[in-house]
Amino acid sequence: MTFFFETYGCQMNKAESSAVERLLLERGWTASDSEEAADLIIINTCSVRETAESRIRGRLGHYTALRKQREKDGKAPFVLTVTGCMAERLKDKLQRDFPVVDYVIGNFEKKRYADIAFSMEARGGKTSPLFSPKIKDAAASAVKSSPPKVRSAKEFSATVNPGGEDFPDRPVYSFAPLSLEPGAFQAFVPIMHGCNNFCTYCIVPYVRGREISRPVEEIIKELDMLSERNVREITLLGQNVNSYRHAGYAGQTPQMHGDTIDFPALLERIASHLQKTSSSIEWVRFMSSHPKDSSDALIRVIRDYPVICRHIHLPVQHGSSRILQKMNRRYSREKYLDLVTRIRAELPDVSLTSDILIGFPGETEDDFKQTLSLMEQVRYEAAFMYYYNPREGTPACTYPAQVPVEEKKRRLDEIIRVQQRITKEEISKRLGTTVKVLAESPSRDNKAELLGHTEQDGRVVFAANESVKGTFVKVRLESIQGNTFRGTRVG
């Protein structure tokens, strides 16, 4: 039997899709090159912005037409499942609006794919309600259940069980033992899930739930499995990765608080383990981090362990303390800039990247100018920039003084131009240096060249044959085309 994946959104979605793909492959399924001939189609969705959900709705319209065409042509039916944050947010409404959807799988129910696969195997793939009777097995009852109540941030905080799960009617999130895409030499390793921050513009806490940290032993076990598969680079993942805290680890480090290990201590444990085991993993990254949880202890661990990349994605979101407070970011402009100063003092070769949100409700021209001045002061090597998009159910959606769309677009255009200039100026400082590069894939424009990236997450194109893909090479950075270095392999 065959499956086809469409994955949208964040790296956590990519990791979770890889875990489901591995589950299906281990059952003897094969990946289809397209949706046209697949037995099972899985759409892993994003809800961070309305544009992401609009794209999914367009795809569901496509699958509605495809199902009708298959039926008309007398071809075998497919089973369509929708998972991820949009599925978690809309649940049954998604099926009401798009009857083509057979199963809606929330973020806490992905293990149900084993039940769906079993049902399809038992029925020769014909589990779609469009072509066969309603299924009464465990998979169907799980994914057709009523969605959990969406609570406000205040209600959420009042009803959670401290140290426990966020919603009593929601299953406990479970981490997959391995999230590696088959044959890959780079891997995402989820270490925590959920978010307790409740930034006023963000839907994530409502669709990902309360923070839960993965046991240290499970993380180390996955790293060992990745080493056995010759993985060269890992990225530790979490919605708020540096808020990781897990109880019950017996080791002793300066970052321990009682019986709880925090993120700096986890990083130190990982780095030490990779060194002791002579692991194939030579680079460790992490994202996304929150400035309020970025401590001096974390900076020191990065400084002391070369295996941890000198690149920190540090989302500032805005340059005005007034707007940061309205966003509930829990730091001020001054505290953020002080953190940047401390990072650069200990890690002079670090590259900093960020997320910047423009057009938040009540944002004045002065607030906007403060964001521009912060960008000039920090000097990010890259930034993901976007304008505020109201998300139903979040506090900011109801705030007064919403900025007109045309004004948001004007301000966004300006910060993009500023960041493009800063990026060019900052990455130009690295020209003439010889750096370690992980060779990733053939260049799109010239198959005699490979595309790779540096420890600081800079993209590099250099002449080499495909035999070095998945290995580290030395490259001298000689010029820049767009935001990509061009270089010559050394040695």
Short mmCIF file of C-alpha atoms in Angstrom, two decimals:
data_model
loop_
_atom_site.label_atom_id
_atom_site.label_comp_id
_atom_site.label_asym_id
_atom_site.label_seq_id
_atom_site.Cartn_x
_atom_site.Cartn_y
_atom_site.Cartn_z
CA MET A 1 0.00 0.00 0.00
CA THR A 2 1.15 3.56 -0.68
CA PHE A 3 1.05 6.91 1.13
CA PHE A 4 1.64 10.54 0.17
CA PHE A 5 2.59 13.36 2.55
CA GLU A 6 2.05 17.10 2.39
CA THR A 7 3.72 18.90 5.30
CA TYR A 8 3.32 22.60 6.02
CA GLY A 9 4.66 24.87 8.71
CA CYS A 10 7.33 24.44 11.35
CA GLN A 11 10.18 22.01 11.88
CA MET A 12 8.14 20.18 14.53
CA ASN A 13 5.60 19.31 11.84
CA LYS A 14 8.41 17.99 9.65
CA ALA A 15 9.72 15.85 12.51
CA GLU A 16 6.25 14.48 13.29
CA SER A 17 5.64 13.70 9.61
CA SER A 18 8.94 11.81 9.47
CA ALA A 19 7.88 9.78 12.51
CA VAL A 20 4.55 8.81 10.89
CA GLU A 21 6.33 8.03 7.62
CA ARG A 22 8.70 5.72 9.47
CA LEU A 23 5.74 3.97 11.12
CA LEU A 24 4.18 3.29 7.72
CA LEU A 25 7.44 2.15 6.12
CA GLU A 26 8.04 -0.28 8.96
CA ARG A 27 4.60 -1.78 8.21
CA GLY A 28 5.67 -2.41 4.62
CA TRP A 29 4.04 0.62 2.99
CA THR A 30 5.80 2.61 0.25
CA ALA A 31 5.89 6.34 -0.42
CA SER A 32 4.04 7.49 -3.55
CA ASP A 33 5.62 10.07 -5.87
CA SER A 34 2.31 11.91 -6.12
CA GLU A 35 -1.18 11.98 -4.68
CA GLU A 36 -2.61 10.66 -7.93
CA ALA A 37 -1.99 7.00 -7.09
CA ALA A 38 -1.69 7.02 -3.27
CA ASP A 39 -3.91 4.89 -1.03
CA LEU A 40 -3.42 7.13 2.00
CA ILE A 41 -2.92 10.90 1.82
CA ILE A 42 -1.75 12.79 4.90
CA ILE A 43 -1.80 16.60 5.14
CA ASN A 44 0.13 17.93 8.13
CA THR A 45 -1.14 21.46 8.68
CA CYS A 46 -0.15 24.80 10.19
CA SER A 47 -2.36 27.39 11.93
CA VAL A 48 0.13 30.11 12.80
CA ARG A 49 -1.25 32.44 10.12
CA GLU A 50 -4.48 32.61 8.16
CA THR A 51 -2.51 32.34 4.91
CA ALA A 52 -1.34 28.86 5.95
CA GLU A 53 -4.91 27.71 6.59
CA SER A 54 -6.11 29.25 3.31
CA ARG A 55 -3.54 27.20 1.45
CA ILE A 56 -4.78 24.01 3.11
CA ARG A 57 -8.36 24.83 2.18
CA GLY A 58 -7.21 25.15 -1.41
CA ARG A 59 -5.59 21.74 -1.23
CA LEU A 60 -8.75 20.21 0.22
CA GLY A 61 -10.65 21.61 -2.74
CA HIS A 62 -8.14 19.89 -5.00
CA TYR A 63 -8.66 16.57 -3.21
CA THR A 64 -12.43 16.94 -3.46
CA ALA A 65 -12.07 17.13 -7.23
CA LEU A 66 -9.52 14.29 -7.28
CA ARG A 67 -11.86 11.99 -5.37
CA LYS A 68 -14.68 12.67 -7.80
CA GLN A 69 -12.36 12.05 -10.74
CA ARG A 70 -11.11 8.76 -9.30
CA GLU A 71 -14.68 7.64 -8.72
CA LYS A 72 -15.63 8.63 -12.26
CA ASP A 73 -12.66 6.74 -13.71
CA GLY A 74 -13.40 3.65 -11.62
CA LYS A 75 -10.02 3.89 -9.86
CA ALA A 76 -9.29 2.78 -6.32
CA PRO A 77 -10.34 5.31 -3.67
CA PHE A 78 -7.94 7.06 -1.34
CA VAL A 79 -8.18 7.82 2.37
CA LEU A 80 -7.53 11.47 3.25
CA THR A 81 -6.36 12.47 6.72
CA VAL A 82 -5.66 15.97 8.03
CA THR A 83 -3.40 16.37 11.04
CA GLY A 84 -1.39 19.12 12.74
CA CYS A 85 -2.40 22.45 14.23
CA MET A 86 -5.24 23.30 11.84
CA ALA A 87 -6.73 19.87 12.57
CA GLU A 88 -6.34 20.46 16.31
CA ARG A 89 -7.97 23.88 16.06
CA LEU A 90 -10.97 23.02 13.86
CA LYS A 91 -11.53 19.28 14.44
CA ASP A 92 -15.08 18.31 13.39
CA LYS A 93 -15.69 21.62 11.61
CA LEU A 94 -13.01 20.67 9.12
CA GLN A 95 -14.96 17.56 8.13
CA ARG A 96 -18.23 19.46 7.97
CA ASP A 97 -16.72 22.02 5.61
CA PHE A 98 -14.81 19.43 3.58
CA PRO A 99 -16.54 16.01 3.53
CA VAL A 100 -13.60 14.69 1.48
CA VAL A 101 -11.66 14.50 4.77
CA ASP A 102 -11.96 11.00 6.24
CA TYR A 103 -10.00 11.50 9.45
CA VAL A 104 -9.00 14.53 11.51
CA ILE A 105 -6.02 13.69 13.70
CA GLY A 106 -5.10 16.21 16.41
CA ASN A 107 -1.58 16.94 17.60
CA PHE A 108 -2.04 14.56 20.52
CA GLU A 109 -3.42 11.66 18.47
CA LYS A 110 -0.79 10.89 15.83
CA LYS A 111 -0.21 7.44 17.27
CA ARG A 112 -3.68 6.64 15.85
CA TYR A 113 -2.07 6.33 12.42
CA ALA A 114 -1.13 2.79 13.40
CA ASP A 115 -4.84 2.04 13.86
CA ILE A 116 -5.75 3.63 10.53
CA ALA A 117 -3.00 1.69 8.75
CA PHE A 118 -4.20 -1.55 10.36
CA SER A 119 -7.79 -0.85 9.26
CA MET A 120 -6.73 -0.11 5.70
CA GLU A 121 -4.58 -3.22 5.51
CA ALA A 122 -7.44 -5.36 6.81
CA ARG A 123 -9.83 -3.92 4.24
CA GLY A 124 -7.46 -3.69 1.30
CA GLY A 125 -7.23 0.08 1.54
CA LYS A 126 -10.98 0.72 1.32
CA THR A 127 -11.60 2.45 4.61
CA SER A 128 -12.89 5.71 3.19
CA PRO A 129 -16.47 6.40 4.35
CA LEU A 130 -17.22 7.53 0.77
CA PHE A 131 -16.73 3.99 -0.52
CA SER A 132 -17.41 1.70 2.42
CA PRO A 133 -19.56 1.50 5.57
CA LYS A 134 -18.72 3.62 8.57
CA ILE A 135 -15.79 2.15 10.42
CA LYS A 136 -16.39 1.29 14.05
CA ASP A 137 -12.83 0.45 15.06
CA ALA A 138 -10.62 2.24 17.56
CA ALA A 139 -9.13 4.54 14.96
CA ALA A 140 -12.48 5.88 13.85
CA SER A 141 -13.79 6.46 17.36
CA ALA A 142 -10.62 8.27 18.31
CA VAL A 143 -10.46 10.68 15.41
CA LYS A 144 -14.18 11.33 15.10
CA SER A 145 -14.51 12.35 18.75
CA SER A 146 -15.59 15.82 19.84
CA PRO A 147 -12.84 18.44 19.95
CA PRO A 148 -11.57 19.69 23.31
CA LYS A 149 -12.95 23.00 24.49
CA VAL A 150 -10.85 26.00 23.44
CA ARG A 151 -10.09 27.99 26.58
CA SER A 152 -8.82 31.49 26.94
CA ALA A 153 -5.35 32.05 28.40
CA LYS A 154 -6.95 33.01 31.73
CA GLU A 155 -9.17 29.92 31.78
CA PHE A 156 -6.23 27.77 30.72
CA SER A 157 -4.06 29.00 33.60
CA ALA A 158 -6.90 28.53 36.09
CA THR A 159 -7.74 24.96 35.09
CA VAL A 160 -4.37 23.36 34.50
CA ASN A 161 -2.94 20.96 37.00
CA PRO A 162 0.53 22.34 37.89
CA GLY A 163 3.13 19.97 36.53
CA GLY A 164 0.42 17.99 34.76
CA GLU A 165 -1.43 18.03 31.48
CA ASP A 166 -3.26 21.11 30.22
CA PHE A 167 -6.63 19.64 29.16
CA PRO A 168 -8.20 16.67 30.96
CA ASP A 169 -10.11 15.77 27.76
CA ARG A 170 -7.00 15.73 25.58
CA PRO A 171 -4.62 12.71 25.30
CA VAL A 172 -1.09 13.02 26.66
CA TYR A 173 1.39 14.04 23.96
CA SER A 174 3.82 11.24 23.17
CA PHE A 175 7.22 11.67 21.55
CA ALA A 176 8.14 9.33 18.70
CA PRO A 177 11.27 7.27 19.42
CA LEU A 178 12.81 8.34 16.10
CA SER A 179 11.91 11.25 13.80
CA LEU A 180 14.54 10.69 11.10
CA GLU A 181 13.55 10.84 7.46
CA PRO A 182 14.78 7.60 5.86
CA GLY A 183 18.27 8.01 4.40
CA ALA A 184 18.78 11.53 5.77
CA PHE A 185 22.02 12.75 7.37
CA GLN A 186 20.30 15.66 9.15
CA ALA A 187 17.65 15.11 11.78
CA PHE A 188 15.16 16.97 13.91
CA VAL A 189 15.01 15.75 17.51
CA PRO A 190 11.94 16.96 19.44
CA ILE A 191 12.82 17.50 23.12
CA MET A 192 9.77 19.38 24.37
CA HIS A 193 6.26 20.14 23.19
CA GLY A 194 3.77 22.90 23.86
CA CYS A 195 4.04 26.44 25.13
CA ASN A 196 3.10 28.18 28.39
CA ASN A 197 3.89 31.73 27.23
CA PHE A 198 0.58 32.84 25.72
CA CYS A 199 1.92 35.64 23.57
CA THR A 200 -1.27 37.55 22.82
CA TYR A 201 -1.02 37.12 19.03
CA CYS A 202 -0.15 33.40 19.01
CA ILE A 203 -2.40 30.38 18.52
CA VAL A 204 0.28 27.82 19.47
CA PRO A 205 -0.61 27.30 23.17
CA TYR A 206 -4.19 26.51 22.17
CA VAL A 207 -3.27 23.90 19.55
CA ARG A 208 -0.06 22.49 21.06
CA GLY A 209 -1.03 22.64 24.73
CA ARG A 210 0.97 22.98 27.91
CA GLU A 211 4.73 22.45 27.88
CA ILE A 212 5.92 18.90 28.37
CA SER A 213 9.60 17.91 28.31
CA ARG A 214 10.91 14.63 26.98
CA PRO A 215 12.91 12.40 29.34
CA VAL A 216 16.68 12.77 28.98
CA GLU A 217 17.17 9.04 28.54
CA GLU A 218 14.78 8.99 25.56
CA ILE A 219 16.65 11.85 23.90
CA ILE A 220 20.03 10.17 24.39
CA LYS A 221 18.65 6.91 23.04
CA GLU A 222 17.46 8.66 19.89
CA LEU A 223 20.88 10.29 19.46
CA ASP A 224 22.49 6.85 19.61
CA MET A 225 20.09 5.58 16.94
CA LEU A 226 20.96 8.59 14.78
CA SER A 227 24.67 7.94 15.25
CA GLU A 228 24.18 4.35 14.12
CA ARG A 229 22.65 5.78 10.92
CA ASN A 230 25.61 8.15 10.37
CA VAL A 231 23.63 11.34 10.94
CA ARG A 232 25.93 14.38 10.88
CA GLU A 233 23.76 17.20 12.23
CA ILE A 234 20.79 17.41 14.60
CA THR A 235 18.42 20.21 15.54
CA LEU A 236 16.78 20.00 18.96
CA LEU A 237 13.18 21.11 18.64
CA GLY A 238 10.49 22.62 20.79
CA GLN A 239 7.91 25.35 20.53
CA ASN A 240 9.96 27.01 23.28
CA VAL A 241 13.01 24.78 23.26
CA ASN A 242 15.07 26.52 25.95
CA SER A 243 12.27 26.25 28.52
CA TYR A 244 13.04 22.50 28.66
CA ARG A 245 12.84 21.18 32.21
CA HIS A 246 12.55 17.53 33.10
CA ALA A 247 12.53 15.88 36.51
CA GLY A 248 14.03 12.56 37.45
CA TYR A 249 17.51 12.72 35.90
CA ALA A 250 20.10 11.37 38.30
CA GLY A 251 23.18 13.22 36.97
CA GLN A 252 24.77 16.18 38.69
CA THR A 253 25.70 19.38 36.83
CA PRO A 254 25.86 23.05 37.87
CA GLN A 255 22.60 23.67 36.03
CA MET A 256 20.65 21.14 38.08
CA HIS A 257 17.84 22.46 40.24
CA GLY A 258 16.99 19.74 42.72
CA ASP A 259 16.02 16.70 40.65
CA THR A 260 15.24 18.75 37.53
CA ILE A 261 17.46 19.19 34.50
CA ASP A 262 17.07 22.40 32.49
CA PHE A 263 18.04 23.20 28.91
CA PRO A 264 21.69 24.22 29.50
CA ALA A 265 22.22 21.03 31.51
CA LEU A 266 20.59 18.96 28.77
CA LEU A 267 22.82 20.55 26.13
CA GLU A 268 25.88 19.81 28.24
CA ARG A 269 24.75 16.20 28.72
CA ILE A 270 24.21 15.79 24.97
CA ALA A 271 27.56 17.36 24.05
CA SER A 272 29.44 15.19 26.54
CA HIS A 273 27.66 12.04 25.37
CA LEU A 274 28.42 12.71 21.71
CA GLN A 275 32.08 13.25 22.55
CA LYS A 276 32.37 10.14 24.72
CA THR A 277 30.70 7.89 22.14
CA SER A 278 32.66 9.29 19.15
CA SER A 279 29.34 10.01 17.52
CA SER A 280 28.95 10.79 13.82
CA ILE A 281 26.97 13.87 14.92
CA GLU A 282 29.30 16.86 14.68
CA TRP A 283 26.82 19.73 14.84
CA VAL A 284 24.02 20.37 17.32
CA ARG A 285 21.50 23.16 16.75
CA PHE A 286 18.33 24.15 18.59
CA MET A 287 15.17 26.15 17.89
CA SER A 288 13.02 27.99 18.58
CA SER A 289 14.36 29.71 21.65
CA HIS A 290 12.68 32.42 23.72
CA PRO A 291 14.77 35.41 24.89
CA LYS A 292 13.31 35.24 28.41
CA ASP A 293 14.73 31.71 28.83
CA SER A 294 18.17 32.44 27.33
CA SER A 295 20.46 32.40 30.35
CA ASP A 296 24.16 33.00 30.96
CA ALA A 297 24.44 29.27 31.69
CA LEU A 298 23.19 28.51 28.17
CA ILE A 299 25.68 30.95 26.64
CA ARG A 300 28.53 29.31 28.58
CA VAL A 301 27.58 25.80 27.45
CA ILE A 302 27.58 26.92 23.81
CA ARG A 303 30.96 28.55 24.38
CA ASP A 304 32.49 25.48 26.06
CA TYR A 305 31.31 22.78 23.62
CA PRO A 306 32.38 23.15 19.96
CA VAL A 307 29.77 20.59 18.86
CA ILE A 308 27.06 23.22 19.56
CA CYS A 309 26.79 25.53 16.57
CA ARG A 310 27.55 29.22 16.93
CA HIS A 311 24.18 30.23 15.58
CA ILE A 312 21.25 31.33 17.73
CA HIS A 313 17.78 32.04 16.41
CA LEU A 314 16.53 34.59 18.93
CA PRO A 315 13.08 35.90 17.97
CA VAL A 316 12.70 39.50 19.13
CA GLN A 317 9.30 40.06 17.44
CA HIS A 318 9.43 43.82 18.03
CA GLY A 319 11.73 46.70 19.02
CA SER A 320 9.31 48.68 21.18
CA SER A 321 9.02 47.81 24.87
CA ARG A 322 5.43 49.06 24.84
CA ILE A 323 4.47 46.67 22.05
CA LEU A 324 6.48 43.82 23.58
CA GLN A 325 4.44 44.24 26.76
CA LYS A 326 1.17 44.16 24.79
CA MET A 327 2.45 41.00 23.10
CA ASN A 328 3.15 39.45 26.54
CA ARG A 329 6.73 38.68 25.51
CA ARG A 330 8.01 39.09 29.11
CA TYR A 331 11.13 41.08 28.24
CA SER A 332 11.80 44.68 27.25
CA ARG A 333 13.85 46.13 24.43
CA GLU A 334 16.59 46.91 26.94
CA LYS A 335 16.70 43.39 28.36
CA TYR A 336 16.85 41.91 24.87
CA LEU A 337 19.74 44.17 23.85
CA ASP A 338 21.56 43.32 27.09
CA LEU A 339 21.17 39.62 26.26
CA VAL A 340 22.62 40.21 22.79
CA THR A 341 25.60 42.02 24.34
CA ARG A 342 26.27 39.10 26.70
CA ILE A 343 26.00 36.58 23.86
CA ARG A 344 28.44 38.46 21.64
CA ALA A 345 30.90 38.92 24.51
CA GLU A 346 31.16 35.14 25.01
CA LEU A 347 30.58 34.08 21.38
CA PRO A 348 32.23 36.68 19.11
CA ASP A 349 31.78 34.51 15.99
CA VAL A 350 28.08 33.84 16.61
CA SER A 351 25.43 34.57 14.00
CA LEU A 352 22.09 35.85 15.25
CA THR A 353 18.82 35.50 13.35
CA SER A 354 15.34 36.53 14.40
CA ASP A 355 11.60 36.76 13.80
CA ILE A 356 10.09 40.24 13.47
CA LEU A 357 6.35 40.98 13.58
CA ILE A 358 5.15 44.31 12.18
CA GLY A 359 1.72 45.94 12.42
CA PHE A 360 0.64 44.66 15.84
CA PRO A 361 -2.56 46.36 17.08
CA GLY A 362 -1.78 49.83 18.41
CA GLU A 363 1.65 49.98 16.77
CA THR A 364 2.53 53.63 16.10
CA GLU A 365 5.08 55.03 13.68
CA ASP A 366 7.41 55.58 16.64
CA ASP A 367 7.05 51.92 17.70
CA PHE A 368 7.87 50.92 14.14
CA LYS A 369 10.96 53.15 14.05
CA GLN A 370 12.16 51.57 17.30
CA THR A 371 12.06 48.18 15.57
CA LEU A 372 14.16 49.54 12.71
CA SER A 373 16.71 50.97 15.17
CA LEU A 374 16.91 47.67 17.06
CA MET A 375 17.64 45.85 13.79
CA GLU A 376 20.46 48.29 13.08
CA GLN A 377 21.86 47.78 16.58
CA VAL A 378 21.68 43.96 16.73
CA ARG A 379 22.72 43.37 13.08
CA TYR A 380 20.94 40.08 12.36
CA GLU A 381 22.42 37.97 9.59
CA ALA A 382 18.90 36.93 8.60
CA ALA A 383 15.35 37.44 9.81
CA PHE A 384 11.89 36.06 9.13
CA MET A 385 9.67 39.12 8.79
CA TYR A 386 5.89 39.22 8.60
CA TYR A 387 2.98 41.46 9.41
CA TYR A 388 0.42 40.77 12.11
CA ASN A 389 -2.31 38.36 11.09
CA PRO A 390 -5.28 38.11 13.52
CA ARG A 391 -5.89 34.59 14.81
CA GLU A 392 -9.34 33.75 16.09
CA GLY A 393 -9.30 32.93 19.80
CA THR A 394 -6.20 34.95 20.68
CA PRO A 395 -6.44 38.13 22.81
CA ALA A 396 -4.81 40.40 20.21
CA CYS A 397 -7.56 39.57 17.74
CA THR A 398 -9.93 41.72 19.81
CA TYR A 399 -7.51 44.60 20.55
CA PRO A 400 -8.53 48.08 19.36
CA ALA A 401 -6.46 50.19 16.95
CA GLN A 402 -5.87 47.42 14.40
CA VAL A 403 -3.34 48.66 11.84
CA PRO A 404 -4.74 48.86 8.27
CA VAL A 405 -3.44 46.15 5.95
CA GLU A 406 -1.93 48.62 3.49
CA GLU A 407 0.03 50.28 6.29
CA LYS A 408 1.22 46.90 7.56
CA LYS A 409 2.45 46.08 4.07
CA ARG A 410 4.27 49.41 3.78
CA ARG A 411 6.05 48.88 7.08
CA LEU A 412 6.89 45.30 6.21
CA ASP A 413 8.40 46.37 2.88
CA GLU A 414 10.62 48.84 4.72
CA ILE A 415 11.96 46.38 7.30
CA ILE A 416 12.62 43.84 4.54
CA ARG A 417 14.71 46.41 2.65
CA VAL A 418 16.60 47.31 5.83
CA GLN A 419 17.26 43.67 6.71
CA GLN A 420 18.42 42.85 3.18
CA ARG A 421 21.02 45.60 3.46
CA ILE A 422 22.12 44.50 6.94
CA THR A 423 22.34 40.86 5.84
CA LYS A 424 24.58 41.79 2.91
CA GLU A 425 26.81 43.92 5.12
CA GLU A 426 27.12 41.31 7.87
CA ILE A 427 27.73 38.22 5.76
CA SER A 428 30.28 40.15 3.66
CA LYS A 429 32.47 40.27 6.78
CA ARG A 430 32.93 36.48 6.45
CA LEU A 431 34.41 36.69 2.94
CA GLY A 432 37.98 35.44 2.70
CA THR A 433 37.61 33.00 5.58
CA THR A 434 37.85 29.21 5.31
CA VAL A 435 34.98 27.48 7.07
CA LYS A 436 33.58 24.03 7.76
CA VAL A 437 30.59 23.24 5.54
CA LEU A 438 28.10 20.37 5.57
CA ALA A 439 27.51 19.42 1.92
CA GLU A 440 23.78 18.89 1.45
CA SER A 441 22.54 18.64 -2.13
CA PRO A 442 23.33 19.41 -5.78
CA SER A 443 22.95 23.07 -6.71
CA ARG A 444 19.70 23.81 -8.52
CA ASP A 445 21.53 25.86 -11.16
CA ASN A 446 24.62 23.72 -11.72
CA LYS A 447 24.73 19.99 -11.02
CA ALA A 448 28.53 20.14 -10.87
CA GLU A 449 28.20 22.19 -7.69
CA LEU A 450 26.89 21.38 -4.24
CA LEU A 451 24.89 23.48 -1.83
CA GLY A 452 25.79 23.33 1.84
CA HIS A 453 25.68 25.44 4.96
CA THR A 454 28.12 26.70 7.57
CA GLU A 455 28.12 26.42 11.34
CA GLN A 456 26.63 29.94 11.40
CA ASP A 457 23.84 28.68 9.08
CA GLY A 458 25.07 30.52 6.00
CA ARG A 459 24.36 28.92 2.62
CA VAL A 460 27.36 28.06 0.43
CA VAL A 461 27.69 26.84 -3.16
CA PHE A 462 30.97 25.22 -4.23
CA ALA A 463 32.27 22.91 -6.94
CA ALA A 464 32.27 19.25 -5.88
CA ASN A 465 30.83 15.94 -7.00
CA GLU A 466 27.91 14.30 -5.27
CA SER A 467 30.10 11.77 -3.50
CA VAL A 468 30.84 14.30 -0.73
CA LYS A 469 27.15 14.91 0.00
CA GLY A 470 26.50 14.30 3.68
CA THR A 471 30.10 15.02 4.70
CA PHE A 472 31.93 18.01 6.13
CA VAL A 473 34.38 19.86 3.89
CA LYS A 474 36.49 22.99 4.15
CA VAL A 475 35.44 25.84 1.87
CA ARG A 476 36.98 29.28 1.32
CA LEU A 477 34.25 31.92 1.03
CA GLU A 478 35.05 34.08 -2.00
CA SER A 479 31.94 35.93 -3.15
CA ILE A 480 28.22 36.41 -2.51
CA GLN A 481 25.36 35.89 -4.92
CA GLY A 482 22.08 37.03 -3.42
CA ASN A 483 22.41 35.85 0.20
CA THR A 484 24.42 32.75 -0.72
CA PHE A 485 28.18 32.43 -0.50
CA ARG A 486 30.17 31.08 -3.41
CA GLY A 487 33.38 29.35 -2.46
CA THR A 488 36.18 26.97 -3.35
CA ARG A 489 36.77 23.67 -1.62
CA VAL A 490 40.07 23.55 0.25
CA GLY A 491 42.02 20.31 0.75
#
